[in-house]
Short mmCIF file of C-alpha atoms and ligand atoms in Angstrom, two decimals:
data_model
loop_
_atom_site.label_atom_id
_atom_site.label_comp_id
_atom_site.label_asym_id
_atom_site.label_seq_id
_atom_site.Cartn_x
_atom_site.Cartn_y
_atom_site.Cartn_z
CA UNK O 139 7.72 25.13 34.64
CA UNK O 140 11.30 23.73 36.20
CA UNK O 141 9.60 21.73 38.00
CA UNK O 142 7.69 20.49 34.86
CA UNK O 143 11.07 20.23 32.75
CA UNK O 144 12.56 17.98 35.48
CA UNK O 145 9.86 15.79 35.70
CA UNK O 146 10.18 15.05 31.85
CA UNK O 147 13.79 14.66 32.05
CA UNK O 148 13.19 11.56 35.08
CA UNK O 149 10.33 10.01 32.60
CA UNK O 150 12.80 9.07 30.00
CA UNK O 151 15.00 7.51 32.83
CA UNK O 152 11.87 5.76 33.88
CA UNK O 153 11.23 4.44 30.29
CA UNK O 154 14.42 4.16 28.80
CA UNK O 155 18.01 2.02 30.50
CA UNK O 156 19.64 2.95 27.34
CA UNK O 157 19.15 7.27 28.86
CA UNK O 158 22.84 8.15 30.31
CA UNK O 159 22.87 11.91 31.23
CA UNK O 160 20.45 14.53 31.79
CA UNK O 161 22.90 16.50 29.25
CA UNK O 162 21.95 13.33 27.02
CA UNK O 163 18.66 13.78 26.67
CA UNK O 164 18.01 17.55 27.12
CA UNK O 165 19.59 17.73 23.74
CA UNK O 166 18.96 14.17 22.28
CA UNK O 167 15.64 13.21 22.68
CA UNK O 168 13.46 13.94 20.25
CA UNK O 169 10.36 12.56 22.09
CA UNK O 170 10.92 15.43 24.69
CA UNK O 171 11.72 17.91 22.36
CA UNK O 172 8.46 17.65 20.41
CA UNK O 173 6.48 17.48 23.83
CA UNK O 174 8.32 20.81 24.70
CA UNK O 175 6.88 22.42 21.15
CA UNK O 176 3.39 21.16 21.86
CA UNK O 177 3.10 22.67 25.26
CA UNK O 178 3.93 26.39 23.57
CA UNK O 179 1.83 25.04 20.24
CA UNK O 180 -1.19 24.13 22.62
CA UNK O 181 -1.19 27.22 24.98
CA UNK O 182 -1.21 29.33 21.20
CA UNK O 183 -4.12 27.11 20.58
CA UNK O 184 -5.73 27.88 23.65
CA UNK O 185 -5.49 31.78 23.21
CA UNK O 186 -6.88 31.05 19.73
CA UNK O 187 -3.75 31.94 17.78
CA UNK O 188 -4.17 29.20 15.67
CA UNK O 189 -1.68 29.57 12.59
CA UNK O 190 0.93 30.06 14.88
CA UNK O 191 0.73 27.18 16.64
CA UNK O 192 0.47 25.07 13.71
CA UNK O 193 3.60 26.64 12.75
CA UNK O 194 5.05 25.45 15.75
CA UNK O 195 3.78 22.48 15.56
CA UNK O 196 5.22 21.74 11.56
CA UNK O 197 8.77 22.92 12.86
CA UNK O 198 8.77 20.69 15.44
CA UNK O 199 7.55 18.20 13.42
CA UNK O 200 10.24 18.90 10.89
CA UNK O 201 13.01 18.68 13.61
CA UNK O 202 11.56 15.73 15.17
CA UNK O 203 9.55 13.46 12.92
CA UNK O 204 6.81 13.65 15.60
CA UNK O 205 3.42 15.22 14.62
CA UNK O 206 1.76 16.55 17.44
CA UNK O 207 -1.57 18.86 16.45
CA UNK O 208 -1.76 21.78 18.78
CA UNK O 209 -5.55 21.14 19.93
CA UNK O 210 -4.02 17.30 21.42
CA UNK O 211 -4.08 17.06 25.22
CA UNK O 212 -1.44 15.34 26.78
CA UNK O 213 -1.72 14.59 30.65
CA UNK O 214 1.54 14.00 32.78
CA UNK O 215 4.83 12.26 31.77
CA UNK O 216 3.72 11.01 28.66
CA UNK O 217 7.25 9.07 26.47
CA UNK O 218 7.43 9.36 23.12
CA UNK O 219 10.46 6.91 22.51
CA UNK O 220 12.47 6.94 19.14
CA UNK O 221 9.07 9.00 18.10
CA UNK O 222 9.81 8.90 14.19
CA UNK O 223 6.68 8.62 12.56
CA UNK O 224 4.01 8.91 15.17
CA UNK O 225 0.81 11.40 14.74
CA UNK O 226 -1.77 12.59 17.37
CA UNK O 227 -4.45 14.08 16.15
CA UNK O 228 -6.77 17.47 17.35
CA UNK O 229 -9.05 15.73 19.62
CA UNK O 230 -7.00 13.14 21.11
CA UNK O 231 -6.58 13.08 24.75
CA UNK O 232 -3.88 10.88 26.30
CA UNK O 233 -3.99 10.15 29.85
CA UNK O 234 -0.94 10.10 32.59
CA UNK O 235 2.30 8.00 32.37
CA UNK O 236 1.57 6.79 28.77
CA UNK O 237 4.57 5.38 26.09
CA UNK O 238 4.33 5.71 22.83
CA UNK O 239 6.59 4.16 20.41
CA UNK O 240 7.70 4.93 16.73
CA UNK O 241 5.17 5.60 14.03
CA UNK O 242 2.44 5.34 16.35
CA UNK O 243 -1.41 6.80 14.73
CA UNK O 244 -3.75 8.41 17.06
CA UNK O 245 -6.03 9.16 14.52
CA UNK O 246 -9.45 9.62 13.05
CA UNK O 247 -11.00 7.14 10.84
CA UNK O 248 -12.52 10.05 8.07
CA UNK O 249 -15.69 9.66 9.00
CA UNK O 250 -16.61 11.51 12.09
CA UNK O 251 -16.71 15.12 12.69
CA UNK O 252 -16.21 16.63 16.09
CA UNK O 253 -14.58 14.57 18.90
CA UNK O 254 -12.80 12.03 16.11
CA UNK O 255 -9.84 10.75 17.64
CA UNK O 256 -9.04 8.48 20.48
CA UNK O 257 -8.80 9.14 24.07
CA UNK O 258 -6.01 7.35 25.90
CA UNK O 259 -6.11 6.20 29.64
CA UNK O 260 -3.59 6.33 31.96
CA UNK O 261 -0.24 3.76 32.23
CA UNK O 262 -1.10 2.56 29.09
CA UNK O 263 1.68 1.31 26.62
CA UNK O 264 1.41 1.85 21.95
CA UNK O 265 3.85 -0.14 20.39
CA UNK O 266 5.44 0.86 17.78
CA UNK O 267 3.74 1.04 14.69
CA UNK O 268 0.23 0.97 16.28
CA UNK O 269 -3.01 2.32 14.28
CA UNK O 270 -5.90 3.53 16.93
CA UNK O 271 -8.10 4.86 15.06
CA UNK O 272 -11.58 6.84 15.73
CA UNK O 273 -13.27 8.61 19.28
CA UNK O 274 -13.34 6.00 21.61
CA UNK O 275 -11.50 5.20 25.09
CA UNK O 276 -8.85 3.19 25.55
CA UNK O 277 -8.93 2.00 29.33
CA UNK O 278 -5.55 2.74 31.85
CA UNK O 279 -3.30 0.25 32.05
CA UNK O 280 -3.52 -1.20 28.97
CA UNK O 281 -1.32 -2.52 25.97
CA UNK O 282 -1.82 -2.15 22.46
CA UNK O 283 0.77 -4.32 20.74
CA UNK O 284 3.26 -3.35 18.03
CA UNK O 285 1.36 -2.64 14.41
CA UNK O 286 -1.75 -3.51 15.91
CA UNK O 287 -4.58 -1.15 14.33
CA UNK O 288 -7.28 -0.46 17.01
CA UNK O 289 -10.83 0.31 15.72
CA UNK O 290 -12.88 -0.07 19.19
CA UNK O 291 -13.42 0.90 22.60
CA UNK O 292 -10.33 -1.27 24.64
CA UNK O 293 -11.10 -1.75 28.53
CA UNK O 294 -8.80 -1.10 31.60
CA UNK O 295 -5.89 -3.47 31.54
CA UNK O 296 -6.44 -5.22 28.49
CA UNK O 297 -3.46 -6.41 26.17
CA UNK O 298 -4.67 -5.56 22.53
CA UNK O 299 -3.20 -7.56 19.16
CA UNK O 300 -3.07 -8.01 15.26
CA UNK O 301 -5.51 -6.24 12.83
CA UNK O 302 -7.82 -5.42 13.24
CA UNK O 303 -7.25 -5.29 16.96
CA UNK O 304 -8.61 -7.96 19.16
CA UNK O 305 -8.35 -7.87 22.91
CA UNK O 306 -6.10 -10.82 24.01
CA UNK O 307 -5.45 -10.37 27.67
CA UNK O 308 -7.68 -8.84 30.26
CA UNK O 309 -6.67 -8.76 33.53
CA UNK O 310 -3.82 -10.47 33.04
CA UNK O 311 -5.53 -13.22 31.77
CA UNK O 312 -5.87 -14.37 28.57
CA UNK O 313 -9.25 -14.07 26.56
CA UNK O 314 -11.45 -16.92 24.48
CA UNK O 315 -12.00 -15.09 21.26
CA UNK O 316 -8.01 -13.82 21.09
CA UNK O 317 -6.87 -14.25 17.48
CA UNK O 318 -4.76 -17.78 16.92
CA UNK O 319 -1.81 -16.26 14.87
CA UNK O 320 -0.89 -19.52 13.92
CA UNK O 321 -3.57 -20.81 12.83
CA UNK O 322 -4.91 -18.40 10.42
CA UNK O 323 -7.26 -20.18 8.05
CA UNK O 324 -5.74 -20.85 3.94
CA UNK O 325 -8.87 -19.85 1.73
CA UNK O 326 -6.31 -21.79 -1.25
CA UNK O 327 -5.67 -24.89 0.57
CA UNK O 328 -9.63 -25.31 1.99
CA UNK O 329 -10.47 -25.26 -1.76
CA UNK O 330 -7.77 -27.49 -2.55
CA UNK O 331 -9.08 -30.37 0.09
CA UNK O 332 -12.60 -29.88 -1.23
CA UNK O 333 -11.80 -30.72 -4.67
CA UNK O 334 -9.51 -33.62 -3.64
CA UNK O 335 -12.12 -35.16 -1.40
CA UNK O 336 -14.55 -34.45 -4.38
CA UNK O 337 -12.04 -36.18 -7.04
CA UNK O 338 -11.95 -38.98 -4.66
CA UNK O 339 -15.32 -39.80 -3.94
CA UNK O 340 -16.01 -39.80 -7.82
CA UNK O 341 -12.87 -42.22 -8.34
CA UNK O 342 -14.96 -44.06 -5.37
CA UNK O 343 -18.30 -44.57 -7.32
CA UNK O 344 -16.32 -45.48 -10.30
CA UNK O 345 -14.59 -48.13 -8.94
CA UNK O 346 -18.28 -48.99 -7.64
CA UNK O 347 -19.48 -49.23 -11.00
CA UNK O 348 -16.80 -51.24 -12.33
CA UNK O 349 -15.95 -48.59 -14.76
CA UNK O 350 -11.99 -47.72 -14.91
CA UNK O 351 -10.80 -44.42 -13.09
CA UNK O 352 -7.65 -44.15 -15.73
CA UNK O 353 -8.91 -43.21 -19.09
CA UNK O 354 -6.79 -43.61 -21.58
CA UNK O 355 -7.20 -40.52 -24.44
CA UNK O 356 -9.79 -41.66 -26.97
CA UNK O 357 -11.55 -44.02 -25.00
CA UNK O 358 -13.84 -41.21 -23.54
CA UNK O 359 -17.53 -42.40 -23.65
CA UNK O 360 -21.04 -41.15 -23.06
CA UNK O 361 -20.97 -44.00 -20.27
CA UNK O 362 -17.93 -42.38 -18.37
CA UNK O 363 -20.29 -39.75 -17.73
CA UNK O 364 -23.24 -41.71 -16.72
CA UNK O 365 -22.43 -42.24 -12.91
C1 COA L 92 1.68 -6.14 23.49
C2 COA L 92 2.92 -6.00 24.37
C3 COA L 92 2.91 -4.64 25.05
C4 COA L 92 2.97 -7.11 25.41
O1 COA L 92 1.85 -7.06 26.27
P1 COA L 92 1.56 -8.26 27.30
O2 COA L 92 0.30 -7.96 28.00
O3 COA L 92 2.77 -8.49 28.13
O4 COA L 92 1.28 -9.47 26.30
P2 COA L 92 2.08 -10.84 26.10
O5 COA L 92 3.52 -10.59 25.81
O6 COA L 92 1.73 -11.76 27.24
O7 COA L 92 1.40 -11.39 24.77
C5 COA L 92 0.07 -11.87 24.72
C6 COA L 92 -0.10 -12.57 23.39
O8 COA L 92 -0.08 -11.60 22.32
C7 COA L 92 0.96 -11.91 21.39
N1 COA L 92 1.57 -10.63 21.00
C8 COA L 92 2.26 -9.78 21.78
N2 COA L 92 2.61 -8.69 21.07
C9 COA L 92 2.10 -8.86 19.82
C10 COA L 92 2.12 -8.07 18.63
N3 COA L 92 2.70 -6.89 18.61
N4 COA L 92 1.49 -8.55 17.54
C11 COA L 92 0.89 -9.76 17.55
N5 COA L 92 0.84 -10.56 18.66
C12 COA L 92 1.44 -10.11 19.77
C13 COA L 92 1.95 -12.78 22.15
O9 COA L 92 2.68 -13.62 21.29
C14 COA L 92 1.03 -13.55 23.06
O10 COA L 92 0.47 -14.61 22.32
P3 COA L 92 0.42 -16.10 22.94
O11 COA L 92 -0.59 -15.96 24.06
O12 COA L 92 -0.03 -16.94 21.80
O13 COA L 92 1.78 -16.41 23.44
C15 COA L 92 4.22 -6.16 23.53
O14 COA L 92 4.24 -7.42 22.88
C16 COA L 92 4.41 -5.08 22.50
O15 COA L 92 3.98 -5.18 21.35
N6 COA L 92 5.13 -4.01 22.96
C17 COA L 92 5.50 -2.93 22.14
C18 COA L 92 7.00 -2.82 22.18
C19 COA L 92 7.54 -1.91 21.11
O16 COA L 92 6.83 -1.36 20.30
N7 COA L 92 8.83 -1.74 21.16
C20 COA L 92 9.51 -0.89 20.25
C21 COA L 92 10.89 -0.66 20.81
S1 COA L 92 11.83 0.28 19.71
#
């Protein structure tokens, strides 16, 4: 158990330069305090004393902002940084060496029963923010970006973006289909070219008529129409 409480106290000097003293973040860090109540929530939850480690669970959430359900299994040296905000639900597993950032959802999508929330791999980095949502896998080493929401299966080292979540990287490479964020398509402005191209090809046969394109109010004729 010491040897446990050490080795969470080194992860957040791992993770975080801005970590001083091991006073520091004993008392400080409320990413470390809420993994501390969901080691004594889960081994209630194991024994089947369920209410009580819910309890524990909602007081830890209270003190820390951080949502842990009991039933979650966390592997080794998981970092919950900042933490505000962030939920893991009952059947989410989370691998070894994993950061998680503020208001980060491991969560179920409402529609599955069972096994409904995701499984994390090792290494692998939730930015703040992030949505993953439903009972698949995502693969070690990978990166879901900040506010990303994440409705699929990811691979192993895959960088994941945007919403819904696309894979963008893989390998370290980066992918075909990734979503262009700056080039996200204007429904308004396609409509707005149609009709001017439209307006203009009219004007066009006009012309080609030899029937004026400026029509002066009152001058409107059945002929006008007749193109
Ligand atoms: C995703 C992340 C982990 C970087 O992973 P990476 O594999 O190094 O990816 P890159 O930085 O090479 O980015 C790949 C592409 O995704 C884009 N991207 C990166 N993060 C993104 C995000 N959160 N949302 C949208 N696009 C993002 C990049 O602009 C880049 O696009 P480009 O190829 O057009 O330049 C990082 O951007 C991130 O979001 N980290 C979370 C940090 C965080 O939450 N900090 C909170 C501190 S309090």
């Amino acid at each position: 158990m010491l040897r446990q409480f050490r080795s969470d106290v080194r992860t957040v000097f791992e993770n975080d330069p801005a970590a001083r003293s091991r006073f520091e973040v004993v008392f400080t860090y409320s990413g470390v305090h809420a993994i501390w109540a969901h080691r004594l929530a889960h081994g209630l939850y194991k024994r089947r004393w369920f209410t009580l480690a819910r309890v524990i669970s909602q007081i830890s959430r209270f003190m820390t902002g951080i949502e842990i359900h009991p039933g979650a299994r966390i592997g080794q040296r998981l970092f919950i940084d900042h933490g505000m905000g962030v939920v893991i639900g009952e059947t989410c597993e989370i691998g070894d060496d994993v950061v998680i950032y503020q208001g980060v959802t491991l969560g179920g999508t409402g529609k599955e029963k069972g096994k409904r929330h995701p499984t994390i791999g090792n290494n692998v980095v939730i930015g703040s923010g992030a949505k993953v949502l439903g009972s698949f896998t995502v693969g070690d080493n990978s990166n879901i970006g900040s506010n990303a929401v994440v409705l699929r299966e990811v691979p192993d080292n895959c960088t994941v973006v945007g919403n819904p979540g696309r894979v963008v990287k893989r390998n370290g490479e980066r992918v075909g289909d990734r979503l262009d964020h700056k080039q996200l398509p204007d429904p308004v402005i396609e409509i707005l070219k149609s009709m001017k191209k439209e307006i203009e090809d009219l004007k066009k046969e006009l012309r080609d008529k030899g029937k004026p394109n400026t029509i002066e109010e009152g001058e409107w004729t059945d002929d006008h129409f007749d193109i």
